[in-house]
Amino acid sequence: MNKSRPDSGRKAFFIKYRDVWGFLFLVVITLTVYWPVQKYDFVNFDDGLYVSENPHIQEGLTLKSVIWAFSFSEKENTYWQPVTWLSHALDCQLYGLQPGKHHLTGLMFHLANSLLLFMVFKWMTGAFWRSAFVAALFAIHPINVDSVAWVAERKNVVSTFFWMLTMLSYVYYTKKPALGRYLLTFLLYVLGLLTKPMLVTLPFVLLLLDYWPLKRFFYGQLSGNENGGRTKTEMPEFKRFSLFRLIVEKIPFFILSGLSIVLSSLSVQEKVSSASLVPMDLRIANALVSYVKYIGNMVWPQGLTVFYPYPQMVPAWEAIGALLFLVCVSVFAIRSIQRAPYFIVGWLWFLGTFVPVLGLVQTGLWPAMADRFAYVPLIGLFVVFAWGVPQICQNWNHRTIWISASAVFLLLILTTVTWKQIEYWKNSITLFEHNLRFTSNNHVAHNNLGVALDNQGRTEDAIEHYLQALRIKPDYVKTYYNLGVSLNNQGRTKEAIEYYLQALRIKPDYAEAHNNLGVVLDKQGRTEDAIEHYLQALRIKPDYAEAHSNLGVSLDKQGHTEEAIDHYLQALRIKPDYVEVHSNLGLSLDKQGRTEDAIKHYLQFLQIKPDYAEVRHNLGIALNKQGRTEEAIEHYLQVLRIKPDYVDVHNDLGVALNKQGRTEEAIEHYLQVLRIKPEDVKAHYNLGNALSKQGRTEEAIEHYLQVLRIKPDFDQAHNNLAIALFRKGNIEGAIAHFKKALLINPDNIAVKKNLKKALVMQ
């Protein structure tokens, strides 16, 4: 009898479920490498713009935030990307501002992209190992770390998710063309463009796939072994068409690409860089050199970092050398089109998908190159590598062993390098210190490292980095602004004003600089000038909550309480959880006698910051005004649990207790004040009143005398001292203090009556 061999059974089992094993392998390596990102912070490079300082995103998925996401307004230096904004808003809805959760979402999208990439190429080519290898390279190559570990790059991983889904749907359509399948592909492409306009090149990629591996062209298809050593029977069969028909099929996609380009151009707030700032010849030269550098970073991923400064010039030999290299490879790809169709497809994928991010058209802060730009383009080179190496080695002895061992070794190396690369994204300091180690003349890295250091209280170190940034780029407006912030925090107000003014000379519509300059001017007592700058900030940025709040404070200071209240309410409309505004608005409303409204805002503040002693104290005062003494006492006691040496609260609590007849407890709180602050006038005065109420006149007199020693013009203290002296039979002394009280306040009727009574008794 023939017995089946156990290893053949295991092999059959593996083959039967090998797609599942492929998915599990990709899941394990991706999560193993990237799992640490869930412990990382937001960084100060665009994360604030997209999430951590964006009030529209932080309110979560609401009708208001959805409308904002689809609008063109208030999106400085960002193009139209509504689905990206909604993705961030959903994260805030689910997790608030927990950075680790936001990182985890990005990781899940990257994992999904890797699995979809594997699925698409496996379905198109039937080549399991090659498809798995392409997906593995994509999953763990260190050049993709920026896209995964950077919260602000959510647009990259989400748009690629729709890119992969569009490709998958397209393959589904090509297997059996039908209107429903075509419309599904089109819808997925629309969602991708709504996430990031870089997908404008996807229709061209679909045409490339039509040539290989889908083989939908009549022209140029071999009937034999064209799949890098694979037989024709391993390739899925698709119906073939003329090139013209395939282009016509993509026309709706091309129209959508054009529309996306137009919308993106309209949505960008900052003007496209003019040729006088970045000459076109420099942009072209940099683009050519960047192509070669991206290939270098793929092959040898050393010194990868977040920002590569744009060069002042590119040596002619570099640009010419890069051009010759690209031309030579392109010629080789064309000449290999019959025996290695994957080469021309992968190469053109690489060249074409990079076009939108080469910097030929620039907006905002544009780098020389960026690792995140390579997220999709390098897939083309991964395909060339995965299909090319087996074809080159097809005549080797033991080629399967050699190729397998080499692939495992390469993936292990990439895993190690990626693991190390991810560590730099822990926080802004580790990120930009690494950035400065591998780049020179990097004003952005110096500036952002300065911000991170300043946030840690290392202001002197921060200022040094800001000055370095200005030495490199003397017109870098953000650094002037940040220097103003740091110097103001150090109390160097005059210097801060100079730097804010310099920022405004470079960029007159810099709303944040106007706002902060207003704050500094207000500190100097120049309230009118401060108000003018707040108004300027609001003309530029009408929904600027901080400017509304600061303007409210300045107006209130000038006695324009009604206008101040209007601006506080505007600030809360924009940013409902703006705690400082709730406090200031409460004070203004209380000043107007609208105590009930004031109490509501104090309570809203305390819902957000329950341990904020000053606001709880103000709430107690407001409740006491309404006669809700018991509630006031409870809040005063809570304040003292938070801040036991808060003398004003001890005083106010003493007054409230005294009002309830709990005089002994009141006295204890007045004494507590005097232990903390022996010269406190209010405590001496209140203690004198409480002691007098208890008939302890001698002690009361002593405290009234203390009050008048510290504050001789306190008319009510003169009056109460006179009453105490009168009780003690010292009529002359009483008359003298009644007269002093009237000299200070001649209209005090009660003192006049007391003086008249004392004179009669005399």
Short mmCIF file of N, CA and C in Angstrom, two decimals, residues 93-155:
data_model
loop_
_atom_site.label_atom_id
_atom_site.label_comp_id
_atom_site.label_asym_id
_atom_site.label_seq_id
_atom_site.Cartn_x
_atom_site.Cartn_y
_atom_site.Cartn_z
N GLN A 93 -14.03 62.36 18.09
CA GLN A 93 -15.32 61.92 18.63
C GLN A 93 -15.14 60.69 19.51
N LEU A 94 -14.28 59.77 19.03
CA LEU A 94 -14.11 58.49 19.73
C LEU A 94 -13.10 58.57 20.88
N TYR A 95 -12.00 59.30 20.66
CA TYR A 95 -10.89 59.25 21.61
C TYR A 95 -10.53 60.59 22.25
N GLY A 96 -11.17 61.67 21.81
CA GLY A 96 -10.74 62.97 22.30
C GLY A 96 -9.34 63.27 21.78
N LEU A 97 -8.49 63.79 22.65
CA LEU A 97 -7.12 64.15 22.24
C LEU A 97 -6.08 63.19 22.81
N GLN A 98 -6.40 61.90 22.80
CA GLN A 98 -5.41 60.89 23.20
C GLN A 98 -4.54 60.58 21.98
N PRO A 99 -3.30 61.08 21.95
CA PRO A 99 -2.50 60.93 20.73
C PRO A 99 -2.27 59.49 20.31
N GLY A 100 -2.10 58.59 21.30
CA GLY A 100 -1.85 57.19 20.98
C GLY A 100 -2.96 56.57 20.14
N LYS A 101 -4.20 56.94 20.44
CA LYS A 101 -5.35 56.39 19.69
C LYS A 101 -5.34 56.92 18.26
N HIS A 102 -4.98 58.18 18.08
CA HIS A 102 -4.90 58.76 16.73
C HIS A 102 -3.80 58.04 15.93
N HIS A 103 -2.67 57.76 16.60
CA HIS A 103 -1.60 57.01 15.93
C HIS A 103 -2.08 55.61 15.55
N LEU A 104 -2.82 55.00 16.43
CA LEU A 104 -3.29 53.63 16.19
C LEU A 104 -4.21 53.57 14.97
N THR A 105 -5.04 54.59 14.79
CA THR A 105 -5.90 54.64 13.61
C THR A 105 -5.06 54.67 12.34
N GLY A 106 -4.02 55.52 12.33
CA GLY A 106 -3.13 55.57 11.16
C GLY A 106 -2.48 54.23 10.89
N LEU A 107 -2.07 53.54 11.95
CA LEU A 107 -1.45 52.22 11.80
C LEU A 107 -2.44 51.23 11.18
N MET A 108 -3.70 51.28 11.63
CA MET A 108 -4.70 50.35 11.09
C MET A 108 -4.93 50.58 9.59
N PHE A 109 -4.91 51.83 9.18
CA PHE A 109 -5.05 52.12 7.74
C PHE A 109 -3.83 51.59 6.97
N HIS A 110 -2.63 51.77 7.53
CA HIS A 110 -1.43 51.27 6.86
C HIS A 110 -1.49 49.75 6.73
N LEU A 111 -1.93 49.09 7.78
CA LEU A 111 -2.08 47.63 7.74
C LEU A 111 -3.08 47.23 6.65
N ALA A 112 -4.20 47.94 6.61
CA ALA A 112 -5.21 47.64 5.59
C ALA A 112 -4.64 47.85 4.19
N ASN A 113 -3.85 48.91 4.01
CA ASN A 113 -3.24 49.17 2.70
C ASN A 113 -2.31 48.03 2.28
N SER A 114 -1.54 47.52 3.24
CA SER A 114 -0.61 46.43 2.94
C SER A 114 -1.37 45.17 2.52
N LEU A 115 -2.45 44.86 3.24
CA LEU A 115 -3.25 43.68 2.91
C LEU A 115 -3.92 43.83 1.55
N LEU A 116 -4.45 45.03 1.28
CA LEU A 116 -5.11 45.27 -0.01
C LEU A 116 -4.11 45.21 -1.16
N LEU A 117 -2.90 45.72 -0.94
CA LEU A 117 -1.87 45.66 -1.98
C LEU A 117 -1.55 44.21 -2.33
N PHE A 118 -1.40 43.40 -1.30
CA PHE A 118 -1.16 41.96 -1.52
C PHE A 118 -2.32 41.34 -2.29
N MET A 119 -3.54 41.64 -1.87
CA MET A 119 -4.72 41.06 -2.49
C MET A 119 -4.83 41.45 -3.96
N VAL A 120 -4.59 42.74 -4.26
CA VAL A 120 -4.73 43.24 -5.63
C VAL A 120 -3.73 42.55 -6.56
N PHE A 121 -2.45 42.51 -6.17
CA PHE A 121 -1.45 41.92 -7.06
C PHE A 121 -1.59 40.40 -7.16
N LYS A 122 -2.01 39.79 -6.07
CA LYS A 122 -2.26 38.34 -6.12
C LYS A 122 -3.40 38.06 -7.09
N TRP A 123 -4.44 38.87 -7.05
CA TRP A 123 -5.60 38.66 -7.91
C TRP A 123 -5.24 38.95 -9.38
N MET A 124 -4.41 39.99 -9.59
CA MET A 124 -4.06 40.35 -10.97
C MET A 124 -3.08 39.37 -11.60
N THR A 125 -2.12 38.89 -10.81
CA THR A 125 -1.01 38.12 -11.39
C THR A 125 -1.06 36.63 -11.07
N GLY A 126 -1.73 36.26 -10.00
CA GLY A 126 -1.69 34.86 -9.57
C GLY A 126 -0.39 34.49 -8.91
N ALA A 127 0.52 35.46 -8.75
CA ALA A 127 1.85 35.20 -8.18
C ALA A 127 1.83 35.48 -6.69
N PHE A 128 1.65 34.42 -5.89
CA PHE A 128 1.51 34.58 -4.44
C PHE A 128 2.75 35.19 -3.79
N TRP A 129 3.91 34.56 -4.03
CA TRP A 129 5.12 34.98 -3.31
C TRP A 129 5.56 36.39 -3.72
N ARG A 130 5.49 36.69 -5.01
CA ARG A 130 5.89 38.03 -5.45
C ARG A 130 4.95 39.09 -4.87
N SER A 131 3.65 38.81 -4.91
CA SER A 131 2.67 39.77 -4.38
C SER A 131 2.87 39.98 -2.88
N ALA A 132 3.12 38.87 -2.17
CA ALA A 132 3.34 38.97 -0.73
C ALA A 132 4.61 39.77 -0.43
N PHE A 133 5.64 39.59 -1.26
CA PHE A 133 6.90 40.30 -1.04
C PHE A 133 6.72 41.80 -1.28
N VAL A 134 5.99 42.18 -2.35
CA VAL A 134 5.72 43.60 -2.60
C VAL A 134 4.99 44.20 -1.40
N ALA A 135 3.97 43.50 -0.91
CA ALA A 135 3.19 44.00 0.23
C ALA A 135 4.05 44.10 1.49
N ALA A 136 4.95 43.12 1.68
CA ALA A 136 5.82 43.15 2.87
C ALA A 136 6.79 44.32 2.81
N LEU A 137 7.37 44.57 1.63
CA LEU A 137 8.26 45.73 1.47
C LEU A 137 7.50 47.02 1.78
N PHE A 138 6.30 47.12 1.25
CA PHE A 138 5.48 48.30 1.50
C PHE A 138 5.17 48.43 2.99
N ALA A 139 4.87 47.31 3.64
CA ALA A 139 4.45 47.34 5.05
C ALA A 139 5.55 47.80 5.99
N ILE A 140 6.79 47.39 5.73
CA ILE A 140 7.83 47.62 6.74
C ILE A 140 9.01 48.45 6.25
N HIS A 141 8.96 48.97 5.02
CA HIS A 141 10.11 49.77 4.58
C HIS A 141 10.18 51.06 5.40
N PRO A 142 11.35 51.42 5.90
CA PRO A 142 11.48 52.61 6.77
C PRO A 142 11.08 53.92 6.11
N ILE A 143 11.10 53.98 4.78
CA ILE A 143 10.74 55.23 4.12
C ILE A 143 9.26 55.57 4.33
N ASN A 144 8.47 54.56 4.74
CA ASN A 144 7.04 54.79 4.97
C ASN A 144 6.70 55.15 6.41
N VAL A 145 7.71 55.25 7.27
CA VAL A 145 7.46 55.54 8.68
C VAL A 145 6.74 56.89 8.85
N ASP A 146 7.16 57.90 8.10
CA ASP A 146 6.52 59.22 8.23
C ASP A 146 5.02 59.13 8.03
N SER A 147 4.60 58.38 7.02
CA SER A 147 3.18 58.30 6.69
C SER A 147 2.39 57.61 7.80
N VAL A 148 3.01 56.69 8.51
CA VAL A 148 2.30 55.91 9.53
C VAL A 148 2.38 56.56 10.91
N ALA A 149 3.56 57.07 11.26
CA ALA A 149 3.79 57.56 12.63
C ALA A 149 3.45 59.03 12.81
N TRP A 150 3.03 59.70 11.77
CA TRP A 150 2.75 61.14 11.81
C TRP A 150 1.24 61.32 11.69
N VAL A 151 0.63 61.82 12.73
CA VAL A 151 -0.84 61.97 12.74
C VAL A 151 -1.30 62.86 11.59
N ALA A 152 -0.56 63.92 11.31
CA ALA A 152 -0.95 64.85 10.24
C ALA A 152 -0.93 64.19 8.86
N GLU A 153 -0.23 63.07 8.73
CA GLU A 153 -0.18 62.37 7.44
C GLU A 153 -1.28 61.33 7.30
N ARG A 154 -2.32 61.45 8.11
CA ARG A 154 -3.48 60.57 7.96
C ARG A 154 -3.99 60.60 6.52
N LYS A 155 -3.90 61.77 5.90
CA LYS A 155 -4.37 61.90 4.52
C LYS A 155 -3.65 60.93 3.59
#
